[in-house]
PDB file of C-alpha atoms in Angstrom:
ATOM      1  CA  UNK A   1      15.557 -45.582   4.824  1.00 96.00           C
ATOM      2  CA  UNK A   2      13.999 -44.100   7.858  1.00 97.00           C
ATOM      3  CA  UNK A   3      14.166 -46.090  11.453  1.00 97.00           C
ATOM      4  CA  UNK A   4      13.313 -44.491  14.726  1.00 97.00           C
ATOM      5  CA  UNK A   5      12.955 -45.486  18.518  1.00 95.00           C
ATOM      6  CA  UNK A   6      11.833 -43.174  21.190  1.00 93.00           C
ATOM      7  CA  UNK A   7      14.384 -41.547  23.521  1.00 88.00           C
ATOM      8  CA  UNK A   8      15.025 -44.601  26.255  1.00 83.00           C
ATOM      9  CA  UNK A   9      13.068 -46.981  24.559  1.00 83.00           C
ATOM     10  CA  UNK A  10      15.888 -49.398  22.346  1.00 81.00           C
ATOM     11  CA  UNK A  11      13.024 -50.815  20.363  1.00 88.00           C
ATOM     12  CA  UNK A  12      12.277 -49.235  16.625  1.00 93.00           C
ATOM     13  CA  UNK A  13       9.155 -48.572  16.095  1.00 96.00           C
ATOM     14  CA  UNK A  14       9.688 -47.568  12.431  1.00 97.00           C
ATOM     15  CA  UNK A  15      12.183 -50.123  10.277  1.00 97.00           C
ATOM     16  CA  UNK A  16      13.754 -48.844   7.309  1.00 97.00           C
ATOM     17  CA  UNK A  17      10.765 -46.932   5.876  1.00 97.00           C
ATOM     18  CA  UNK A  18      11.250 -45.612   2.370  1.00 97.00           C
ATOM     19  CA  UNK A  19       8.640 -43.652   0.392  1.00 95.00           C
ATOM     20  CA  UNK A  20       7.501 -40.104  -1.844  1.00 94.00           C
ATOM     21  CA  UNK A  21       5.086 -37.883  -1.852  1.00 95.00           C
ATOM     22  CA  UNK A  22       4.434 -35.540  -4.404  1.00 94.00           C
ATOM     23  CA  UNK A  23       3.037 -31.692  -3.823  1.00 93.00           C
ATOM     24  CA  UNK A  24      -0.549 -32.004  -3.707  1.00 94.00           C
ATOM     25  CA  UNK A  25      -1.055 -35.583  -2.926  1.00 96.00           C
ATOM     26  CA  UNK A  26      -3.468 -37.323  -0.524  1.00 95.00           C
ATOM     27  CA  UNK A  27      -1.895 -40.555   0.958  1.00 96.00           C
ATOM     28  CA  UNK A  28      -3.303 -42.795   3.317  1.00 96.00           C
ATOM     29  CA  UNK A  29      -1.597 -44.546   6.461  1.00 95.00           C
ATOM     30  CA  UNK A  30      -3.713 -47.429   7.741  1.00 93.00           C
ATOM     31  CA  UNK A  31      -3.002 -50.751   9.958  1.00 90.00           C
ATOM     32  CA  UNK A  32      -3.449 -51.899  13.335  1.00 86.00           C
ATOM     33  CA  UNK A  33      -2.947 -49.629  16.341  1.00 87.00           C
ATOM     34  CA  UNK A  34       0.631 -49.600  17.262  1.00 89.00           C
ATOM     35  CA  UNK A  35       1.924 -49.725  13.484  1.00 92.00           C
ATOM     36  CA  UNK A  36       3.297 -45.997  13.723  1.00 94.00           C
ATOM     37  CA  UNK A  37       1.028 -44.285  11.636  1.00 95.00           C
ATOM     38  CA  UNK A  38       1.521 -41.643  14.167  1.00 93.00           C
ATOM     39  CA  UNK A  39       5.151 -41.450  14.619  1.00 95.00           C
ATOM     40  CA  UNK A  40       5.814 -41.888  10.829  1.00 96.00           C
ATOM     41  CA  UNK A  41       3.530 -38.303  10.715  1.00 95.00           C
ATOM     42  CA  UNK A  42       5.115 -36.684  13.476  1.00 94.00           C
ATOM     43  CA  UNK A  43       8.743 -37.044  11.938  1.00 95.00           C
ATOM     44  CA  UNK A  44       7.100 -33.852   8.961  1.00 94.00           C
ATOM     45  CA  UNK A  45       6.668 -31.157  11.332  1.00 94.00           C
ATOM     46  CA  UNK A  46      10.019 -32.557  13.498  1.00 94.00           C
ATOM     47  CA  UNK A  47       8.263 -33.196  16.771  1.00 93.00           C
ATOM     48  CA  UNK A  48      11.253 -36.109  16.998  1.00 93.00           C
ATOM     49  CA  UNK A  49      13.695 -36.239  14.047  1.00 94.00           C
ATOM     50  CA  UNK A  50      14.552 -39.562  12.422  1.00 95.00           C
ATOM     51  CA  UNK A  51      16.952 -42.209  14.468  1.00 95.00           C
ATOM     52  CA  UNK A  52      18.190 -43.291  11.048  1.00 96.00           C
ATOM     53  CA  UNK A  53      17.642 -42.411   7.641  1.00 97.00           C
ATOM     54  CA  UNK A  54      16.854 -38.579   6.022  1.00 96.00           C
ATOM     55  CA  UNK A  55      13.347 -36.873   6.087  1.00 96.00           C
ATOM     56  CA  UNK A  56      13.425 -35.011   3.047  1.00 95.00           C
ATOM     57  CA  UNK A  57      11.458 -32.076   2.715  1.00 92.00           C
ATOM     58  CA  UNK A  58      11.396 -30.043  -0.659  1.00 86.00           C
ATOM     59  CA  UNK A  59      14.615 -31.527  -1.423  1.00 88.00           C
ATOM     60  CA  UNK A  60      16.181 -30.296   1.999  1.00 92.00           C
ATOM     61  CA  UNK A  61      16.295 -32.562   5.281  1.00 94.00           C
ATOM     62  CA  UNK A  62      13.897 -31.717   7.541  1.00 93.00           C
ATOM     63  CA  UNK A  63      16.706 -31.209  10.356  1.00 92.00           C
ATOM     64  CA  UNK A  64      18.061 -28.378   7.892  1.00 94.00           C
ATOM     65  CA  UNK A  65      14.605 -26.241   8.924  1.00 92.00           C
ATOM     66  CA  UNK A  66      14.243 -24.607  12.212  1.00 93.00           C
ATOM     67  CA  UNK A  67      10.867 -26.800  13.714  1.00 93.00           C
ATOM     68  CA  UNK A  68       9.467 -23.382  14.303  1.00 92.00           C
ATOM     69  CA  UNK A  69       9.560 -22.291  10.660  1.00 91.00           C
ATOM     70  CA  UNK A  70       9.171 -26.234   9.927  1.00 93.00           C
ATOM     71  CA  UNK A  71       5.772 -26.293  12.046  1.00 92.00           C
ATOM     72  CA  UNK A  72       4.373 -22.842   9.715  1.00 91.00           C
ATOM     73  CA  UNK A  73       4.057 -25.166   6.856  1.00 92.00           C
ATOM     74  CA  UNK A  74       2.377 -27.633   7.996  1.00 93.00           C
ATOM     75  CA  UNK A  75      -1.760 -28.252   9.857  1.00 92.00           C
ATOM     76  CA  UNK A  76      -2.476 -30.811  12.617  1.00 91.00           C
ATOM     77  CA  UNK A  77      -5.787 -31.952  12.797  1.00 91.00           C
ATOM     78  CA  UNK A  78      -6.039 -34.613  15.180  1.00 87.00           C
ATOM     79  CA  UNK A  79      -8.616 -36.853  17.196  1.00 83.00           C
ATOM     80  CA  UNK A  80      -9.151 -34.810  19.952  1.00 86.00           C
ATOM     81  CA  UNK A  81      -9.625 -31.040  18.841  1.00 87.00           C
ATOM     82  CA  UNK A  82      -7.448 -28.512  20.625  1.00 88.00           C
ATOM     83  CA  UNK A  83      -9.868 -25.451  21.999  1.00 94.00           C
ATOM     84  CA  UNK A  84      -9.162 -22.947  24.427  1.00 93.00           C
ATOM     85  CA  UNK A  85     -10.762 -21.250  27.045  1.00 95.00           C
ATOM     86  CA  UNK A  86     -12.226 -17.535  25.429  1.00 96.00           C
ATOM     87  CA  UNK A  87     -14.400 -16.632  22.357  1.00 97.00           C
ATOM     88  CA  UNK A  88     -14.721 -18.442  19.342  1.00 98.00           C
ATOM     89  CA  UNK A  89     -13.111 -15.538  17.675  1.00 97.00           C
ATOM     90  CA  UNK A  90      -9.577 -16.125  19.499  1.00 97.00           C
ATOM     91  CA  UNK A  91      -9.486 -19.885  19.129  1.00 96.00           C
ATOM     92  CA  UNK A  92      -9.941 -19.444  15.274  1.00 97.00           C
ATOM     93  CA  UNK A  93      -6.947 -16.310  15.328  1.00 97.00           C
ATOM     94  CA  UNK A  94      -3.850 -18.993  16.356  1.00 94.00           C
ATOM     95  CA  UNK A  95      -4.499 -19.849  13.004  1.00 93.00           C
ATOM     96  CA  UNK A  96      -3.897 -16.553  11.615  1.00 95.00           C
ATOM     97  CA  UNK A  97      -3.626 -13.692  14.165  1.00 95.00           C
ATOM     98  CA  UNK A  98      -4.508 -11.036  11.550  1.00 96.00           C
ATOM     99  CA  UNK A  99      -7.440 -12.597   9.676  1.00 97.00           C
ATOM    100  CA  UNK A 100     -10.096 -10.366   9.033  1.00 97.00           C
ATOM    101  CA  UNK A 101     -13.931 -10.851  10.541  1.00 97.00           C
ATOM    102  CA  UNK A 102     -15.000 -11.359   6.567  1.00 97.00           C
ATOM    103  CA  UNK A 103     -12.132 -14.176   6.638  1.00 97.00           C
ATOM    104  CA  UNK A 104     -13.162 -15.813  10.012  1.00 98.00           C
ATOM    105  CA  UNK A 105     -16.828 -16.464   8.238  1.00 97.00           C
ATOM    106  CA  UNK A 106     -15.759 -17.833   5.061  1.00 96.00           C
ATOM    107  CA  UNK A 107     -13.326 -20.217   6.744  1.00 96.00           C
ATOM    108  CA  UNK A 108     -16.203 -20.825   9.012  1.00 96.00           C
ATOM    109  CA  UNK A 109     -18.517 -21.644   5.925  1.00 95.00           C
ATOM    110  CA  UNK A 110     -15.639 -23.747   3.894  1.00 95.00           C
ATOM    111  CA  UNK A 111     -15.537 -25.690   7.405  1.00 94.00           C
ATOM    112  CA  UNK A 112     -19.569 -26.120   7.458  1.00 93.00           C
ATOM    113  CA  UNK A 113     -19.632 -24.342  10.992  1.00 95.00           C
ATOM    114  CA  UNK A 114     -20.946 -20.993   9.907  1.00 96.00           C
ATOM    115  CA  UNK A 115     -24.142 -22.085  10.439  1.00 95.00           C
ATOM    116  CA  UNK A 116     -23.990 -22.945  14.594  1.00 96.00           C
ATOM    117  CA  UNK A 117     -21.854 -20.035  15.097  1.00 97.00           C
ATOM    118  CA  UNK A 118     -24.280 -17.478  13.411  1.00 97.00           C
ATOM    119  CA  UNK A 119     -27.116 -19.806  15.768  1.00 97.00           C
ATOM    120  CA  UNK A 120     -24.878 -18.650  18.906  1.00 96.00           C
ATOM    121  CA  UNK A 121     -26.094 -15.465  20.679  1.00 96.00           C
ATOM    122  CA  UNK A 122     -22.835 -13.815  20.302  1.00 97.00           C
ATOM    123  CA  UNK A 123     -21.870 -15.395  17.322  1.00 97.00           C
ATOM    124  CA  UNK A 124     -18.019 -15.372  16.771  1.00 98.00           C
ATOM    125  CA  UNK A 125     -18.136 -13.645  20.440  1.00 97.00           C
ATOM    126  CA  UNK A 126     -19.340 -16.779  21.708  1.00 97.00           C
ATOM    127  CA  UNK A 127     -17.453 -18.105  24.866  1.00 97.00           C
ATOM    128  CA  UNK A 128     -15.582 -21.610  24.717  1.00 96.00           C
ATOM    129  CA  UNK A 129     -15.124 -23.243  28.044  1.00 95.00           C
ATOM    130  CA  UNK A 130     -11.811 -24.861  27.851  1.00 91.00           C
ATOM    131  CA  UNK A 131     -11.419 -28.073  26.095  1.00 90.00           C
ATOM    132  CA  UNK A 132     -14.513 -27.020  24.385  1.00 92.00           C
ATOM    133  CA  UNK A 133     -17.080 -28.294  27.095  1.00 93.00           C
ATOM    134  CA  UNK A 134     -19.624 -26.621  25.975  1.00 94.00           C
ATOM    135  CA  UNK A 135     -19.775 -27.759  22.125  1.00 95.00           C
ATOM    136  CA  UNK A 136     -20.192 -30.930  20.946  1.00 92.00           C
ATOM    137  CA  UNK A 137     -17.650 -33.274  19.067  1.00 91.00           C
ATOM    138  CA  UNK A 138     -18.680 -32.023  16.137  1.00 92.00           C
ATOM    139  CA  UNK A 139     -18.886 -28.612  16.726  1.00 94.00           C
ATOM    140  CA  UNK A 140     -15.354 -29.072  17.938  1.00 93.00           C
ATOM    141  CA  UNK A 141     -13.888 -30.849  15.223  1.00 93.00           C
ATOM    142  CA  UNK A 142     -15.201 -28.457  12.551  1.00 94.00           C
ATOM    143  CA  UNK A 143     -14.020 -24.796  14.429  1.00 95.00           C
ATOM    144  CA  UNK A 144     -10.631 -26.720  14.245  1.00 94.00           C
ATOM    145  CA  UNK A 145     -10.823 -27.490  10.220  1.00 94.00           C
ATOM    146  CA  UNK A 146     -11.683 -23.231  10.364  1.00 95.00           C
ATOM    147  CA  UNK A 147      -8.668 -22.414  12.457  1.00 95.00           C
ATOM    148  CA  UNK A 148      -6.528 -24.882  10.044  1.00 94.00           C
ATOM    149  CA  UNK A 149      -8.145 -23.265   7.175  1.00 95.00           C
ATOM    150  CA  UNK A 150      -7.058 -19.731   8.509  1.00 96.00           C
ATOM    151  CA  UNK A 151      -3.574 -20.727   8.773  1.00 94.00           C
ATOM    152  CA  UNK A 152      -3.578 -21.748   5.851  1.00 91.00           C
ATOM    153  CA  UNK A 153      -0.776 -24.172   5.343  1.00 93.00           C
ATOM    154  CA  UNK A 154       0.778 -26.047   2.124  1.00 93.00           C
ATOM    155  CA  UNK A 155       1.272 -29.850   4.138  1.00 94.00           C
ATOM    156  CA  UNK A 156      -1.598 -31.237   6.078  1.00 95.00           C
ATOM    157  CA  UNK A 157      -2.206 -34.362   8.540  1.00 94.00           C
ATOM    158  CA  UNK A 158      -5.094 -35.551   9.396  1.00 92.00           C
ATOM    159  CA  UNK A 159      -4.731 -37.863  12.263  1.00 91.00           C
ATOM    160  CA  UNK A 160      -7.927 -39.859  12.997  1.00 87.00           C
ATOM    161  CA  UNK A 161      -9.846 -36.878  12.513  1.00 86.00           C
ATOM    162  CA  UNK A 162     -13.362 -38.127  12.482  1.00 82.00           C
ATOM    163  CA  UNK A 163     -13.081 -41.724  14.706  1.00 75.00           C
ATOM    164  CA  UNK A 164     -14.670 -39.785  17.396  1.00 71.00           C
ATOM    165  CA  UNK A 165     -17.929 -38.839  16.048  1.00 78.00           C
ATOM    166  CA  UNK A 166     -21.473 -39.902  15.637  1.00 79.00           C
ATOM    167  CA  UNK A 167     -22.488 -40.210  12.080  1.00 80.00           C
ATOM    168  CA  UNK A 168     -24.089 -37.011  11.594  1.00 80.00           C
ATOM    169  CA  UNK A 169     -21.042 -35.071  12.575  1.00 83.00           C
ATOM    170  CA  UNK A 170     -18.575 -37.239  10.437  1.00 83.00           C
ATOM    171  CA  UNK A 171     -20.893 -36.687   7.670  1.00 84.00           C
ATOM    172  CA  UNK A 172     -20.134 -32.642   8.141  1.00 86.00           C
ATOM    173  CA  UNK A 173     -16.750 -32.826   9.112  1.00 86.00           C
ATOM    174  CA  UNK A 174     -15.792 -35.691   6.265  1.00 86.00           C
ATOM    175  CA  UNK A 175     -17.396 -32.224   4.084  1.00 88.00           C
ATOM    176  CA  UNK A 176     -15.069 -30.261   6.032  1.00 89.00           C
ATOM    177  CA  UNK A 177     -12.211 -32.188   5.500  1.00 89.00           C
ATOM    178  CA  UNK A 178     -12.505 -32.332   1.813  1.00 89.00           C
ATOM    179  CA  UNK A 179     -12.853 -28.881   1.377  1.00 91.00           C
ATOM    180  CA  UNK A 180      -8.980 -28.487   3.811  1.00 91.00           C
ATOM    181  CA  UNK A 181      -7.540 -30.939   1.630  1.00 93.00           C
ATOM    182  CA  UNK A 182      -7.922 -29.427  -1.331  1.00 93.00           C
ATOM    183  CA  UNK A 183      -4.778 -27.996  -3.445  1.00 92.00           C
ATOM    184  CA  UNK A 184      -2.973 -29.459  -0.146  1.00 94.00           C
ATOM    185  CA  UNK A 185      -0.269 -32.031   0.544  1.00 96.00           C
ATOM    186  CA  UNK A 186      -2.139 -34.191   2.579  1.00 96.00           C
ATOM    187  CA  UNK A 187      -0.969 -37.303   4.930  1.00 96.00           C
ATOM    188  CA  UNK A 188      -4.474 -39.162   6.326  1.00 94.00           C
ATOM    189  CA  UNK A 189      -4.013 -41.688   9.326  1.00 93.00           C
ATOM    190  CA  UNK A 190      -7.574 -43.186   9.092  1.00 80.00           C
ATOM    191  CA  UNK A 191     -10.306 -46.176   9.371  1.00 65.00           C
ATOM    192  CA  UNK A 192     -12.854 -44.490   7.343  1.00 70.00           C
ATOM    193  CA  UNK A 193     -13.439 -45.806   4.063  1.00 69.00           C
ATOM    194  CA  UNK A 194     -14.718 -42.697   2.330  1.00 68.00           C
ATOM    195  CA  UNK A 195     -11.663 -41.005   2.821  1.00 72.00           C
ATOM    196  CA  UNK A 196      -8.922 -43.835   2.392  1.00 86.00           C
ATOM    197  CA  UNK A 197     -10.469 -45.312  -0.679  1.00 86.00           C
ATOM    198  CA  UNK A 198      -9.779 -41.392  -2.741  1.00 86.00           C
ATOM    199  CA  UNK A 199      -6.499 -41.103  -1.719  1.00 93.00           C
ATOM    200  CA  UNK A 200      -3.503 -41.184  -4.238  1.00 95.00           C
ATOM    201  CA  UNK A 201      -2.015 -43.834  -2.296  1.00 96.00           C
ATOM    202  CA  UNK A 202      -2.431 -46.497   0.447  1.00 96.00           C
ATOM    203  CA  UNK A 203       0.600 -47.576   2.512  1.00 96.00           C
ATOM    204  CA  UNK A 204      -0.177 -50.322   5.194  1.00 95.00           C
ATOM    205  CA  UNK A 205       2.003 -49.890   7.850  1.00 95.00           C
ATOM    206  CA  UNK A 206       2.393 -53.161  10.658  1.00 95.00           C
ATOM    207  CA  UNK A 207       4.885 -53.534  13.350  1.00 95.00           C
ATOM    208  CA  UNK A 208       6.545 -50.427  11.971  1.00 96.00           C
ATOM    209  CA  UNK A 209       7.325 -52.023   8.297  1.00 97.00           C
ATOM    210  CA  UNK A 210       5.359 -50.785   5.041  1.00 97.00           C
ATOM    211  CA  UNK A 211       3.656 -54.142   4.070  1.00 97.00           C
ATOM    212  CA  UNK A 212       1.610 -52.830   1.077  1.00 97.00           C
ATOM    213  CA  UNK A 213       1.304 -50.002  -0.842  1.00 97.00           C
ATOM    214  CA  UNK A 214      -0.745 -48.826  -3.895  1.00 96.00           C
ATOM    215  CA  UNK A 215      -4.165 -47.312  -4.715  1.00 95.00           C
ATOM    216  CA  UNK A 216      -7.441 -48.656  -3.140  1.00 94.00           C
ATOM    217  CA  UNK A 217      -8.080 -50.921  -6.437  1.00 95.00           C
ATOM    218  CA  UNK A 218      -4.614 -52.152  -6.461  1.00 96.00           C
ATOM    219  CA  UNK A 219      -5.126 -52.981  -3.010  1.00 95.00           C
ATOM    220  CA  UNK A 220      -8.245 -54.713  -3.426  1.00 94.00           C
ATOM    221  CA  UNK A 221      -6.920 -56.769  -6.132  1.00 96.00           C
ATOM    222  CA  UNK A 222      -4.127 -58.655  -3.812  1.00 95.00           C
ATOM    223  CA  UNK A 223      -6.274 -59.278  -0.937  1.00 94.00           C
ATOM    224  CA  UNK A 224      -3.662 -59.197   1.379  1.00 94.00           C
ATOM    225  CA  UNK A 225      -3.896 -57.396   4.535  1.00 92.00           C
ATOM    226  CA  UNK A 226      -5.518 -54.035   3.317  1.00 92.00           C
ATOM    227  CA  UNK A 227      -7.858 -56.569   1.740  1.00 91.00           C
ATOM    228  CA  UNK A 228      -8.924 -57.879   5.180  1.00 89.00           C
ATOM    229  CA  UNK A 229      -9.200 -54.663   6.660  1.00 86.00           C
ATOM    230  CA  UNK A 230     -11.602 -53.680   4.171  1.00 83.00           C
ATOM    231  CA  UNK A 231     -13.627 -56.440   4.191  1.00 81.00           C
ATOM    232  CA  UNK A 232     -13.974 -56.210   8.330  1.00 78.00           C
ATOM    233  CA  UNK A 233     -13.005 -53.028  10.040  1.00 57.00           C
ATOM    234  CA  UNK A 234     -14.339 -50.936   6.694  1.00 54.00           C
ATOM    235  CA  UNK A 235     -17.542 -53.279   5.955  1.00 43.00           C
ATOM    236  CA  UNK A 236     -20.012 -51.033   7.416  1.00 34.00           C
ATOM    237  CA  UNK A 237     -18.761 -47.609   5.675  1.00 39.00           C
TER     238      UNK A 237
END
């Protein structure tokens, strides 16, 4: 029974949202922009904490777990991927600050980046302007999947994680992705076919209310708005 409104803004943008999800599921949040896809995700890691209502984690409410040890649990991997000015050694260490140069590579390889980073003259010594300037989306997206790898987290959301990218890229980090989400808890905020039609569970979120919910089939089979979604914004997939 969760509702929430942003601080100074009396309007909900979640109403009354109820739902589970089991340890090692993948479920799928898709609607319209402005459904809160996004704020329903960011009440896991507590960036805000529910207006109404109980996020339940493991039994607990979230608000019971300090957001530091709340946030160790859980992998961001949004839109825009978050580099950092210095080597690609020390952007892939926040995810684990102790991994080992064997570990780097294999989370490299998991992530299908090995391959441009051995390419690099320096290889994981490589400089990374800030932003990462000097790699391309792709590039970008999948050194983030390495550093998420790294850390190494049991919950994992995936926030538009591939709407960015040319096809080629989306076709390695879709790979990418797949290989993260394994043996994971996974929450997917996506457009993309491919990866919404093998999830667990669909919930269609509009105007802050769950309108449907089921598998892709299910789905399908009431042509209601998930329906038309697929058969226009999903058509070319």
């Amino acid at each position: 029974n969760v509702s929430f409104e942003y601080p100074d803004d009396h309007n909900k943008v979640l109403h009354d949202i109820s739902l589970d999800i089991h340890a090692g599921e993948r479920l799928a949040l898709v609607g319209a922009s402005g459904g809160g896809k996004t704020t329903l995700c960011n009440l896991i890691p507590r960036f805000y904490d529910a207006t109404e209502g109980t996020v339940e984690i493991l039994g607990r409410p979230a608000a019971d777990y300090p957001r530091e040890a709340l946030r160790g649990k859980v992998n961001v991997v949004m839109q825009k991927a978050q580099l950092f000015g210095g080597p690609i050694r020390s952007n892939l260490l926040w995810g684990n600050k102790n991994a080992t140069d064997a570990e780097l590579w294999a989370a490299l390889e998991t992530a299908q980046a090995a391959e441009f980073v051995q390419a690099k003259p320096l290889g994981l010594d490589e400089p990374v302007e800030q932003g990462g300037r000097n790699l391309s989306g792709g590039q970008k997206q999948r050194l983030t999947i390495a550093r998420a790898l790294l850390k190494d987290a049991p919950l994992l959301i995936l926030d538009e994680a591939t709407s960015a990218l040319d096809s080629e890229s989306e076709h390695m980090v879709q790979k990418a992705l797949d290989n993260l989400m394994l043996n994971r808890t996974s929450l997917i905020i996506a457009h993309r076919l491919s990866t919404v039609r093998n999830a667990d569970a669909i919930i269609v979120l509009e105007h802050g209310h769950i309108i449907e919910r089921g598998t892709h089939d299910d789905l399908i089979a009431q042509k209601g708005t998930y329906y038309q979604l697929y058969t226009g914004a999903f058509e070319l997939e």
